Coordinates of N, CA and C in Angstrom, one line a residue:
X1 N -5.8 1.8 -40.9 CA -6.4 0.8 -40.1 C -7.4 0.0 -40.8
X2 N -7.7 -1.3 -40.3 CA -8.7 -2.1 -41.0 C -10.0 -1.7 -40.4
X3 N -11.0 -1.5 -41.3 CA -12.4 -1.1 -40.9 C -13.4 -2.2 -41.2
X4 N -12.9 -3.2 -42.0 CA -13.8 -4.3 -42.3 C -13.0 -5.6 -42.6
X5 N -13.6 -6.7 -42.4 CA -12.9 -8.0 -42.6 C -13.4 -8.7 -43.9
X6 N -12.5 -9.6 -44.4 CA -12.9 -10.4 -45.5 C -14.0 -11.5 -45.1
X7 N -14.5 -12.1 -46.1 CA -15.5 -13.2 -45.8 C -15.2 -14.4 -46.6
X8 N -15.8 -15.5 -46.2 CA -15.6 -16.8 -46.9 C -16.9 -17.5 -46.9
X9 N -17.1 -18.4 -47.9 CA -18.3 -19.2 -48.0 C -18.0 -20.6 -48.4
X10 N -19.0 -21.5 -48.1 CA -18.9 -22.9 -48.5 C -19.3 -23.0 -50.0
X11 N -18.7 -24.0 -50.7 CA -19.0 -24.1 -52.1 C -18.9 -25.6 -52.4
X12 N -19.8 -26.1 -53.3 CA -19.7 -27.4 -53.8 C -18.6 -27.7 -54.7
X13 N -18.4 -29.0 -55.0 CA -17.2 -29.4 -55.8 C -17.1 -28.6 -57.1
X14 N -18.3 -28.4 -57.8 CA -18.3 -27.7 -59.1 C -19.2 -26.5 -59.0
X15 N -19.4 -26.0 -57.8 CA -20.3 -24.9 -57.6 C -19.6 -23.6 -58.1
X16 N -20.4 -22.6 -58.4 CA -19.9 -21.3 -58.9 C -19.3 -20.5 -57.7
X17 N -18.1 -20.0 -58.0 CA -17.4 -19.2 -57.0 C -17.4 -17.8 -57.4
X18 N -18.1 -17.0 -56.6 CA -18.2 -15.5 -56.9 C -17.3 -14.8 -55.9
X19 N -17.0 -13.6 -56.2 CA -16.0 -12.8 -55.3 C -16.7 -12.6 -53.9
X20 N -15.9 -12.8 -52.9 CA -16.4 -12.6 -51.6 C -16.0 -11.2 -51.1
X21 N -16.5 -10.8 -50.0 CA -16.2 -9.5 -49.5 C -14.8 -9.2 -49.2
X22 N -14.3 -8.1 -49.7 CA -12.9 -7.8 -49.5 C -12.7 -7.1 -48.1
X23 N -11.5 -7.2 -47.5 CA -11.3 -6.3 -46.3 C -11.3 -4.9 -46.7
X24 N -11.7 -4.0 -45.8 CA -11.6 -2.6 -46.1 C -10.7 -1.9 -45.1
X25 N -10.2 -0.7 -45.5 CA -9.2 0.0 -44.7 C -9.5 1.5 -44.7
X26 N -9.1 2.1 -43.6 CA -9.2 3.6 -43.5 C -7.9 4.2 -43.0
X27 N -7.8 5.5 -43.1 CA -6.6 6.2 -42.7 C -6.8 6.8 -41.4
X28 N -5.8 6.6 -40.5 CA -5.7 7.3 -39.2 C -4.6 8.3 -39.2
X29 N -4.8 9.5 -38.7 CA -3.7 10.4 -38.5 C -3.4 10.6 -37.1
X30 N -2.1 10.2 -36.7 CA -1.7 10.3 -35.3 C -0.8 11.6 -35.2
X31 N -1.3 12.6 -34.6 CA -0.5 13.8 -34.4 C 0.6 13.6 -33.3
X32 N 1.7 14.2 -33.6 CA 2.8 14.1 -32.6 C 2.9 15.5 -31.9
X33 N 3.0 15.4 -30.6 CA 2.9 16.6 -29.8 C 4.3 16.8 -29.1
X34 N 4.6 18.1 -28.9 CA 6.0 18.4 -28.4 C 5.9 18.7 -26.9
X35 N 6.9 18.2 -26.2 CA 7.1 18.6 -24.8 C 8.5 19.2 -24.7
X36 N 8.7 20.1 -23.8 CA 10.0 20.8 -23.7 C 10.4 21.0 -22.2
X37 N 11.6 21.2 -22.0 CA 12.1 21.7 -20.7 C 13.3 22.6 -20.9
X38 N 13.4 23.7 -20.2 CA 14.5 24.6 -20.4 C 15.1 25.0 -19.0
X39 N 16.4 24.9 -18.9 CA 17.1 25.2 -17.6 C 18.2 26.1 -17.9
X40 N 18.4 27.1 -17.0 CA 19.6 28.0 -17.1 C 20.6 27.7 -16.0
X41 N 21.8 27.6 -16.3 CA 22.9 27.3 -15.3 C 24.0 28.3 -15.6
X42 N 24.6 28.8 -14.5 CA 25.7 29.7 -14.7 C 27.0 29.0 -15.2
X43 N 27.8 29.7 -16.0 CA 29.0 29.1 -16.5 C 29.9 28.6 -15.4
X44 N 30.0 29.4 -14.3 CA 30.9 29.0 -13.2 C 30.4 27.8 -12.5
X45 N 29.1 27.6 -12.4 CA 28.6 26.4 -11.8 C 28.9 25.2 -12.7
X46 N 28.8 25.3 -14.0 CA 29.3 24.2 -14.9 C 30.7 23.9 -14.7
X47 N 31.5 25.0 -14.5 CA 33.0 24.8 -14.4 C 33.4 24.2 -13.1
X48 N 32.7 24.6 -12.0 CA 33.1 24.2 -10.7 C 32.4 23.0 -10.1
X49 N 31.4 22.4 -10.8 CA 30.7 21.3 -10.2 C 31.7 20.1 -10.2
X50 N 31.6 19.3 -9.1 CA 32.5 18.1 -9.0 C 31.9 16.9 -9.8
X51 N 30.7 17.0 -10.4 CA 30.2 16.0 -11.3 C 29.8 16.6 -12.6
X52 N 29.4 15.7 -13.5 CA 29.0 16.2 -14.9 C 27.6 16.8 -14.8
X53 N 27.5 18.1 -14.6 CA 26.2 18.7 -14.4 C 25.4 18.6 -15.7
X54 N 26.0 18.7 -16.8 CA 25.3 18.7 -18.1 C 24.6 17.3 -18.3
X55 N 25.4 16.2 -18.0 CA 24.8 14.9 -18.1 C 23.7 14.7 -17.1
X56 N 23.8 15.3 -15.9 CA 22.7 15.2 -14.9 C 21.5 15.8 -15.4
X57 N 21.6 17.0 -16.1 CA 20.4 17.7 -16.6 C 19.8 16.9 -17.7
X58 N 20.5 16.3 -18.5 CA 20.0 15.5 -19.6 C 19.1 14.3 -19.0
X59 N 19.7 13.7 -18.0 CA 19.0 12.6 -17.4 C 17.7 13.1 -16.7
X60 N 17.8 14.2 -16.0 CA 16.7 14.7 -15.2 C 15.6 15.1 -16.2
X61 N 15.9 15.8 -17.3 CA 14.8 16.2 -18.2 C 14.2 15.0 -18.9
X62 N 15.1 14.0 -19.2 CA 14.6 12.8 -19.8 C 13.6 12.1 -18.9
X63 N 13.8 12.0 -17.6 CA 12.9 11.4 -16.7 C 11.6 12.2 -16.6
X64 N 11.7 13.5 -16.6 CA 10.5 14.3 -16.5 C 9.6 14.2 -17.8
X65 N 10.3 14.0 -18.9 CA 9.5 13.7 -20.2 C 8.8 12.4 -20.0
X66 N 9.4 11.4 -19.4 CA 8.8 10.1 -19.2 C 7.6 10.2 -18.3
X67 N 7.7 11.1 -17.3 CA 6.5 11.3 -16.4 C 5.4 11.9 -17.2
X68 N 5.7 13.0 -18.0 CA 4.6 13.6 -18.8 C 3.9 12.6 -19.7
X69 N 4.8 11.8 -20.4 CA 4.2 10.9 -21.4 C 3.4 9.8 -20.7
X70 N 3.8 9.3 -19.6 CA 3.1 8.3 -18.9 C 1.7 8.8 -18.5
X71 N 1.6 10.0 -18.0 CA 0.3 10.6 -17.6 C -0.6 10.7 -18.9
X72 N 0.0 11.2 -20.0 CA -0.8 11.4 -21.2 C -1.3 10.1 -21.8
X73 N -0.5 9.1 -21.7 CA -1.0 7.8 -22.3 C -2.1 7.2 -21.5
X74 N -2.3 7.6 -20.3 CA -3.4 7.1 -19.5 C -4.6 8.1 -19.6
X75 N -4.4 9.4 -19.4 CA -5.5 10.3 -19.3 C -5.4 11.5 -20.2
X76 N -4.5 11.5 -21.2 CA -4.4 12.7 -22.1 C -5.6 12.9 -22.9
X77 N -5.9 14.2 -23.1 CA -7.2 14.6 -23.7 C -7.0 14.9 -25.2
X78 N -5.8 14.6 -25.8 CA -5.6 14.8 -27.2 C -5.5 16.3 -27.6
X79 N -5.5 17.2 -26.7 CA -5.4 18.6 -27.0 C -4.0 19.0 -26.6
X80 N -3.1 19.1 -27.6 CA -1.7 19.5 -27.3 C -0.9 18.4 -26.7
X81 N -1.5 17.2 -26.6 CA -0.8 16.0 -25.9 C -1.5 14.8 -26.5
X82 N -0.9 13.6 -26.3 CA -1.5 12.3 -26.8 C -2.8 12.0 -26.2
X83 N -3.5 11.1 -26.8 CA -4.8 10.6 -26.3 C -4.6 9.5 -25.4
X84 N -5.2 9.5 -24.2 CA -5.1 8.4 -23.2 C -6.2 7.4 -23.4
X85 N -5.9 6.1 -23.0 CA -6.9 5.1 -23.2 C -8.1 5.2 -22.3
X86 N -8.0 6.0 -21.2 CA -9.1 6.2 -20.3 C -10.0 7.3 -20.8
X87 N -9.5 8.2 -21.7 CA -10.3 9.3 -22.2 C -11.0 9.0 -23.5
X88 N -10.5 8.0 -24.2 CA -11.1 7.7 -25.5 C -12.6 7.3 -25.3
X89 N -13.5 8.0 -26.1 CA -14.9 7.8 -25.9 C -15.4 6.4 -26.4
X90 N -14.6 5.7 -27.2 CA -15.0 4.4 -27.7 C -14.7 3.3 -26.9
X91 N -13.8 3.5 -25.9 CA -13.5 2.4 -24.9 C -14.6 2.2 -24.0
X92 N -15.2 1.0 -24.0 CA -16.4 0.8 -23.1 C -15.9 0.3 -21.7
X93 N -16.9 0.2 -20.8 CA -16.6 -0.1 -19.5 C -17.5 -1.2 -18.9
X94 N -17.0 -1.8 -17.9 CA -17.8 -2.8 -17.1 C -18.0 -2.2 -15.7
X95 N -19.1 -2.3 -15.1 CA -19.4 -1.7 -13.8 C -18.8 -2.7 -12.7
X96 N -18.3 -2.1 -11.6 CA -17.7 -2.9 -10.6 C -18.8 -3.7 -9.8
X97 N -20.1 -3.2 -9.8 CA -21.1 -3.8 -9.1 C -21.3 -3.2 -7.7
X98 N -20.6 -2.1 -7.4 CA -20.7 -1.4 -6.1 C -20.5 0.0 -6.4
X99 N -21.2 0.9 -5.6 CA -21.1 2.3 -5.9 C -19.8 3.0 -5.6
X100 N -19.0 2.3 -4.7 CA -17.8 3.0 -4.3 C -16.6 2.0 -4.1
X101 N -16.8 0.7 -4.4 CA -15.8 -0.3 -4.2 C -15.6 -1.2 -5.4
X102 N -14.5 -1.9 -5.4 CA -14.3 -3.0 -6.4 C -14.9 -4.3 -5.8
X103 N -15.3 -5.2 -6.6 CA -15.9 -6.5 -6.2 C -15.2 -7.6 -7.0
X104 N -15.1 -8.8 -6.4 CA -14.6 -9.9 -7.2 C -15.5 -10.2 -8.4
X105 N -16.8 -10.1 -8.3 CA -17.7 -10.3 -9.4 C -17.4 -9.3 -10.5
X106 N -17.1 -8.1 -10.1 CA -16.8 -7.1 -11.1 C -15.5 -7.4 -11.9
X107 N -14.5 -7.9 -11.2 CA -13.3 -8.3 -11.9 C -13.5 -9.4 -12.9
X108 N -14.3 -10.4 -12.5 CA -14.7 -11.5 -13.3 C -15.5 -11.1 -14.5
X109 N -16.4 -10.2 -14.3 CA -17.2 -9.6 -15.4 C -16.3 -8.9 -16.4
X110 N -15.4 -8.1 -15.9 CA -14.5 -7.4 -16.8 C -13.7 -8.3 -17.7
X111 N -13.2 -9.4 -17.0 CA -12.4 -10.4 -17.7 C -13.2 -11.0 -18.9
X112 N -14.4 -11.4 -18.6 CA -15.2 -12.1 -19.7 C -15.9 -11.1 -20.6
X113 N -16.0 -9.8 -20.3 CA -16.6 -8.9 -21.2 C -15.6 -8.5 -22.3
X114 N -14.3 -8.7 -22.1 CA -13.4 -8.5 -23.2 C -13.5 -9.5 -24.3
X115 N -13.5 -9.1 -25.5 CA -13.7 -10.1 -26.6 C -12.6 -11.1 -26.6
X116 N -12.9 -12.3 -26.9 CA -12.0 -13.5 -26.7 C -10.8 -13.3 -27.6
X117 N -10.9 -12.7 -28.7 CA -9.8 -12.5 -29.7 C -8.6 -11.8 -29.0
X118 N -8.9 -11.0 -28.0 CA -7.8 -10.2 -27.4 C -7.3 -10.7 -26.0
X119 N -7.9 -11.8 -25.6 CA -7.7 -12.3 -24.3 C -6.3 -12.9 -24.1
X120 N -5.7 -13.6 -25.1 CA -4.4 -14.2 -24.9 C -3.3 -13.2 -24.6
X121 N -3.4 -12.0 -25.1 CA -2.4 -11.0 -24.9 C -2.9 -9.9 -23.9
X122 N -3.9 -10.1 -23.2 CA -4.5 -9.1 -22.3 C -3.7 -8.9 -21.1
X123 N -3.6 -7.7 -20.6 CA -2.9 -7.3 -19.4 C -3.8 -6.4 -18.5
X124 N -3.7 -6.5 -17.2 CA -4.4 -5.6 -16.3 C -3.5 -4.4 -16.1
X125 N -4.1 -3.2 -16.0 CA -3.4 -2.0 -15.7 C -4.1 -1.3 -14.5
X126 N -3.4 -1.1 -13.4 CA -4.0 -0.5 -12.2 C -2.9 0.1 -11.4
X127 N -3.3 0.9 -10.4 CA -2.3 1.5 -9.5 C -2.0 0.6 -8.4
X128 N -0.9 0.9 -7.6 CA -0.6 0.0 -6.5 C -1.6 0.1 -5.4
X129 N -2.3 1.2 -5.2 CA -3.3 1.3 -4.2 C -4.5 0.5 -4.6
X130 N -4.8 0.4 -5.9 CA -5.9 -0.5 -6.3 C -5.5 -1.9 -6.2
X131 N -4.3 -2.2 -6.5 CA -3.7 -3.6 -6.4 C -3.8 -4.1 -5.0
X132 N -3.6 -3.2 -4.0 CA -3.7 -3.5 -2.6 C -5.1 -4.0 -2.3
X133 N -6.1 -3.3 -2.8 CA -7.5 -3.6 -2.5 C -7.9 -4.9 -3.1
X134 N -7.4 -5.2 -4.3 CA -7.6 -6.5 -5.0 C -7.0 -7.6 -4.2
X135 N -5.8 -7.4 -3.7 CA -5.1 -8.4 -2.9 C -5.8 -8.7 -1.6
X136 N -6.6 -7.7 -1.0 CA -7.2 -7.9 0.2 C -8.6 -8.5 0.1
X137 N -9.1 -8.8 -1.1 CA -10.4 -9.4 -1.3 C -10.5 -10.8 -0.6
X138 N -11.6 -11.0 0.1 CA -11.7 -12.3 0.9 C -13.1 -12.9 0.6
X139 N -13.1 -14.2 0.8 CA -14.4 -14.9 0.7 C -15.2 -14.8 2.0
X140 N -16.3 -15.4 2.1 CA -17.2 -15.3 3.3 C -16.6 -15.9 4.5
X141 N -15.5 -16.7 4.4 CA -14.8 -17.3 5.5 C -13.6 -16.6 5.9
X142 N -13.3 -15.4 5.2 CA -12.2 -14.7 5.6 C -10.9 -15.1 4.9
X143 N -11.0 -16.0 3.9 CA -9.8 -16.4 3.2 C -9.6 -15.5 2.0
X144 N -8.3 -15.2 1.8 CA -8.0 -14.3 0.6 C -8.3 -15.0 -0.7
X145 N -8.9 -14.3 -1.6 CA -9.3 -14.9 -2.9 C -8.1 -15.0 -3.8
X146 N -7.1 -14.1 -3.6 CA -5.9 -14.0 -4.4 C -4.7 -14.1 -3.6
X147 N -3.9 -15.1 -3.7 CA -2.7 -15.3 -2.9 C -1.5 -15.6 -3.8
X148 N -0.9 -14.7 -4.4 CA 0.2 -15.0 -5.3 C 1.4 -15.5 -4.4
X149 N 2.1 -16.4 -5.0 CA 3.3 -17.0 -4.3 C 4.4 -16.0 -4.1
X150 N 5.2 -16.2 -3.0 CA 6.4 -15.4 -2.8 C 7.6 -16.2 -2.9
X151 N 7.5 -17.5 -3.3 CA 8.7 -18.3 -3.5 C 9.3 -18.0 -4.8
X152 N 10.6 -18.3 -4.9 CA 11.3 -18.0 -6.2 C 10.7 -18.8 -7.4
X153 N 10.2 -20.0 -7.1 CA 9.6 -20.8 -8.1 C 8.1 -20.5 -8.4
X154 N 7.6 -19.5 -7.7 CA 6.2 -19.1 -7.9 C 5.9 -18.6 -9.3
X155 N 4.7 -18.7 -9.7 CA 4.3 -18.2 -11.0 C 4.4 -16.7 -11.1
X156 N 4.5 -16.2 -12.3 CA 4.5 -14.7 -12.4 C 3.2 -14.1 -11.8
X157 N 3.3 -12.9 -11.3 CA 2.0 -12.3 -10.7 C 1.0 -12.2 -11.8
X158 N -0.2 -12.6 -11.4 CA -1.3 -12.5 -12.4 C -2.7 -12.4 -11.6
X159 N -3.6 -11.8 -12.3 CA -5.0 -11.7 -11.7 C -5.9 -12.5 -12.7
X160 N -6.6 -13.5 -12.3 CA -7.4 -14.3 -13.1 C -6.6 -14.9 -14.3
X161 N -5.3 -15.3 -13.9 CA -4.4 -15.9 -14.9 C -3.9 -15.0 -16.0
X162 N -4.1 -13.7 -15.8 CA -3.5 -12.7 -16.8 C -2.6 -11.8 -16.1
X163 N -1.4 -11.4 -16.7 CA -0.5 -10.6 -16.0 C -1.0 -9.2 -15.7
X164 N -0.4 -8.5 -14.8 CA -0.8 -7.1 -14.5 C 0.5 -6.2 -14.4
X165 N 0.3 -4.9 -14.6 CA 1.3 -3.9 -14.4 C 0.7 -2.8 -13.6
X166 N 1.5 -2.2 -12.8 CA 1.0 -1.0 -12.0 C 1.5 0.3 -12.7
X167 N 0.6 1.2 -12.7 CA 0.8 2.5 -13.3 C 0.4 3.6 -12.4
X168 N 1.3 4.4 -12.0 CA 1.1 5.5 -11.0 C 0.0 6.4 -11.4
X169 N -0.3 6.6 -12.7 CA -1.2 7.6 -13.2 C -2.7 7.0 -13.3
X170 N -2.9 5.7 -13.0 CA -4.2 5.2 -13.0 C -5.0 5.8 -11.7
X171 N -6.3 6.1 -11.9 CA -7.1 6.6 -10.8 C -7.2 5.7 -9.6
X172 N -7.4 6.2 -8.4 CA -7.6 5.4 -7.2 C -9.1 5.0 -7.2
X173 N -9.5 4.1 -6.4 CA -10.8 3.6 -6.3 C -11.7 4.7 -5.6
X174 N -12.7 5.1 -6.3 CA -13.7 6.1 -5.8 C -15.0 6.0 -6.7
X175 N -16.1 6.6 -6.3 CA -17.3 6.5 -7.1 C -17.1 7.1 -8.4
X176 N -17.5 6.4 -9.5 CA -17.5 6.8 -10.9 C -16.1 6.9 -11.5
X177 N -15.1 6.4 -10.8 CA -13.7 6.4 -11.3 C -13.5 5.1 -12.1
X178 N -12.4 5.2 -12.9 CA -12.0 4.0 -13.7 C -10.6 3.5 -13.2
X179 N -10.6 2.8 -12.2 CA -9.3 2.4 -11.6 C -8.5 1.3 -12.2
X180 N -9.2 0.5 -13.1 CA -8.6 -0.7 -13.7 C -9.0 -0.7 -15.2
X181 N -8.0 -1.0 -16.0 CA -8.2 -1.2 -17.4 C -7.6 -2.6 -17.8
X182 N -8.3 -3.3 -18.7 CA -7.9 -4.7 -19.1 C -8.0 -4.9 -20.6
X183 N -7.0 -5.4 -21.2 CA -7.1 -5.7 -22.6 C -5.7 -5.9 -23.2
X184 N -5.7 -6.0 -24.6 CA -4.5 -6.1 -25.4 C -4.1 -4.7 -25.8
X185 N -3.2 -4.1 -25.1 CA -2.8 -2.7 -25.4 C -2.0 -2.6 -26.6
X186 N -1.3 -3.6 -27.0 CA -0.5 -3.6 -28.3 C -1.4 -3.5 -29.5
X187 N -2.6 -4.1 -29.4 CA -3.6 -4.0 -30.5 C -4.4 -2.7 -30.4
X188 N -4.6 -2.3 -29.2 CA -5.5 -1.1 -29.0 C -4.9 0.2 -29.3
X189 N -3.6 0.4 -29.0 CA -3.0 1.7 -29.1 C -1.8 1.7 -30.0
X190 N -1.5 2.9 -30.5 CA -0.3 3.1 -31.2 C 0.4 4.3 -30.7
X191 N 1.7 4.1 -30.3 CA 2.5 5.2 -29.8 C 3.5 5.6 -30.9
X192 N 3.7 6.8 -31.2 CA 4.6 7.2 -32.3 C 5.7 8.1 -31.6
X193 N 6.9 7.6 -31.6 CA 8.0 8.4 -31.2 C 8.6 9.1 -32.4
X194 N 8.2 10.4 -32.6 CA 8.6 11.1 -33.7 C 10.1 11.6 -33.6
X195 N 10.4 12.2 -32.4 CA 11.7 12.7 -32.1 C 12.0 12.3 -30.7
X196 N 13.1 11.5 -30.5 CA 13.5 11.3 -29.1 C 14.1 12.5 -28.5
X197 N 14.4 12.5 -27.3 CA 14.8 13.8 -26.6 C 16.1 14.3 -27.3
X198 N 16.1 15.6 -27.6 CA 17.2 16.3 -28.1 C 17.5 17.5 -27.3
X199 N 18.8 17.8 -27.0 CA 19.2 18.8 -26.1 C 20.0 19.9 -26.9
X200 N 19.6 21.1 -26.7 CA 20.4 22.2 -27.3 C 21.0 23.0 -26.2
X201 N 22.3 23.2 -26.3 CA 23.1 24.0 -25.3 C 23.4 25.4 -25.9
X202 N 22.9 26.4 -25.3 CA 23.0 27.8 -25.8 C 23.8 28.7 -24.8
X203 N 25.1 28.9 -25.1 CA 25.8 29.8 -24.2 C 25.8 31.2 -24.6
X204 N 25.0 31.6 -25.6 CA 25.1 32.9 -26.2 C 23.9 33.8 -25.8
X205 N 22.7 33.3 -25.8 CA 21.5 34.1 -25.6 C 21.6 34.8 -24.3
X206 N 22.1 34.2 -23.2 CA 22.2 34.9 -21.9 C 23.7 35.1 -21.5
X207 N 24.5 35.4 -22.5 CA 25.9 35.6 -22.1 C 26.2 36.8 -21.3
X208 N 25.3 37.8 -21.4 CA 25.5 39.0 -20.6 C 25.3 38.8 -19.1
X209 N 24.6 37.7 -18.8 CA 24.5 37.4 -17.3 C 25.3 36.1 -16.9
X210 N 26.1 35.6 -17.8 CA 27.0 34.5 -17.5 C 26.2 33.2 -17.4
X211 N 25.1 33.1 -18.1 CA 24.3 31.9 -18.0 C 24.3 31.1 -19.3
X212 N 24.1 29.8 -19.1 CA 24.1 28.8 -20.2 C 22.7 28.2 -20.2
X213 N 22.0 28.2 -21.3 CA 20.6 27.7 -21.4 C 20.7 26.2 -22.0
X214 N 20.0 25.3 -21.3 CA 19.9 24.0 -21.8 C 18.4 23.8 -22.1
X215 N 18.1 23.6 -23.4 CA 16.8 23.4 -23.9 C 16.6 22.0 -24.5
X216 N 15.6 21.3 -23.9 CA 15.4 19.9 -24.4 C 13.9 19.8 -25.0
X217 N 13.8 18.9 -25.9 CA 12.4 18.7 -26.5 C 12.3 17.3 -26.9
X218 N 11.0 16.9 -27.0 CA 10.7 15.5 -27.5 C 9.3 15.6 -28.1
X219 N 9.1 14.8 -29.2 CA 7.8 14.8 -29.9 C 7.3 13.3 -29.9
X220 N 6.1 13.2 -29.4 CA 5.5 11.9 -29.3 C 4.0 12.0 -29.5
X221 N 3.4 11.0 -30.1 CA 2.0 11.0 -30.3 C 1.4 9.6 -30.0
X222 N 0.1 9.5 -29.6 CA -0.5 8.3 -29.3 C -2.0 8.4 -29.4
X223 N -2.7 7.3 -29.8 CA -4.1 7.3 -29.7 C -4.6 5.9 -29.8
X224 N -5.8 5.7 -29.4 CA -6.5 4.4 -29.4 C -7.0 4.1 -30.9
X225 N -6.6 3.0 -31.5 CA -7.0 2.7 -32.8 C -8.0 1.6 -32.8
X226 N -7.9 0.6 -31.9 CA -8.9 -0.5 -31.8 C -9.4 -0.5 -30.4
X227 N -10.5 0.2 -30.2 CA -11.1 0.5 -28.9 C -11.6 -0.8 -28.3
X228 N -12.1 -1.8 -29.1 CA -12.7 -3.0 -28.5 C -11.6 -3.9 -27.9
X229 N -10.3 -3.6 -28.1 CA -9.3 -4.5 -27.6 C -9.0 -4.3 -26.1
X230 N -9.6 -3.2 -25.6 CA -9.5 -3.0 -24.1 C -10.8 -2.6 -23.5
X231 N -11.0 -2.8 -22.2 CA -12.1 -2.3 -21.5 C -11.7 -1.8 -20.2
X232 N -12.4 -0.9 -19.6 CA -12.1 -0.3 -18.3 C -13.2 -0.6 -17.3
X233 N -12.8 -0.6 -16.1 CA -13.8 -0.8 -15.0 C -14.3 0.5 -14.4
X234 N -15.6 0.7 -14.3 CA -16.1 1.8 -13.6 C -16.7 1.4 -12.3
X235 N -16.3 2.2 -11.2 CA -16.8 2.0 -9.9 C -18.2 2.5 -9.8
X236 N -19.1 1.6 -10.1 CA -20.6 1.9 -10.1 C -21.4 0.7 -10.0
X237 N -22.7 0.8 -9.8 CA -23.5 -0.4 -9.8 C -23.9 -0.8 -11.2
X238 N -23.9 0.1 -12.1 CA -24.3 -0.3 -13.5 C -23.7 0.7 -14.5

């Protein structure tokens, strides 16, 4: 990863040009962590099922791996699992301006607190329950502050002109919680898919009981590399 930038200077037509500062780099190690699932099914059940039970198990385990990974990318503690962007200590926050609620001023502050270099690719990340509260914000006359179109020609959904995605693993709104994150996640994080899901079918280990073991595993790692590319909102006054 880059730890320092290059520099440039003005010089006259015949002025002396000395070497400027070179960019500097450091090494990051992203550990990949393993998740697994193991299911036992009787041989007769595999033989008598009216649908492809093995294919169903593959699909089901793949979905559960996705659920685990999604939670880890948001709030993983980097102990036996990836690091989440909400738990990285270097990701700074903007206060909502209220001890237990979101405020329009807080959203605007979060937008402008993000460094401008990351704004063009920034995305809001929040849960559907938080999105509902943002959608219900009103001005002093009872008019909704945010009214996304519902027509087919309407603009893509956006908050303060930046797109948003909903993530089920983001916290709900409560005191001292971090229900919203905003920034350029492509710059901020790196996700390493070391091994996609692999399935091992073992009809031997439990042959004495007529069972077949399906064992699946996947290895993935993730961590925040450029913490300044994202910011989170804390439900607090400061």
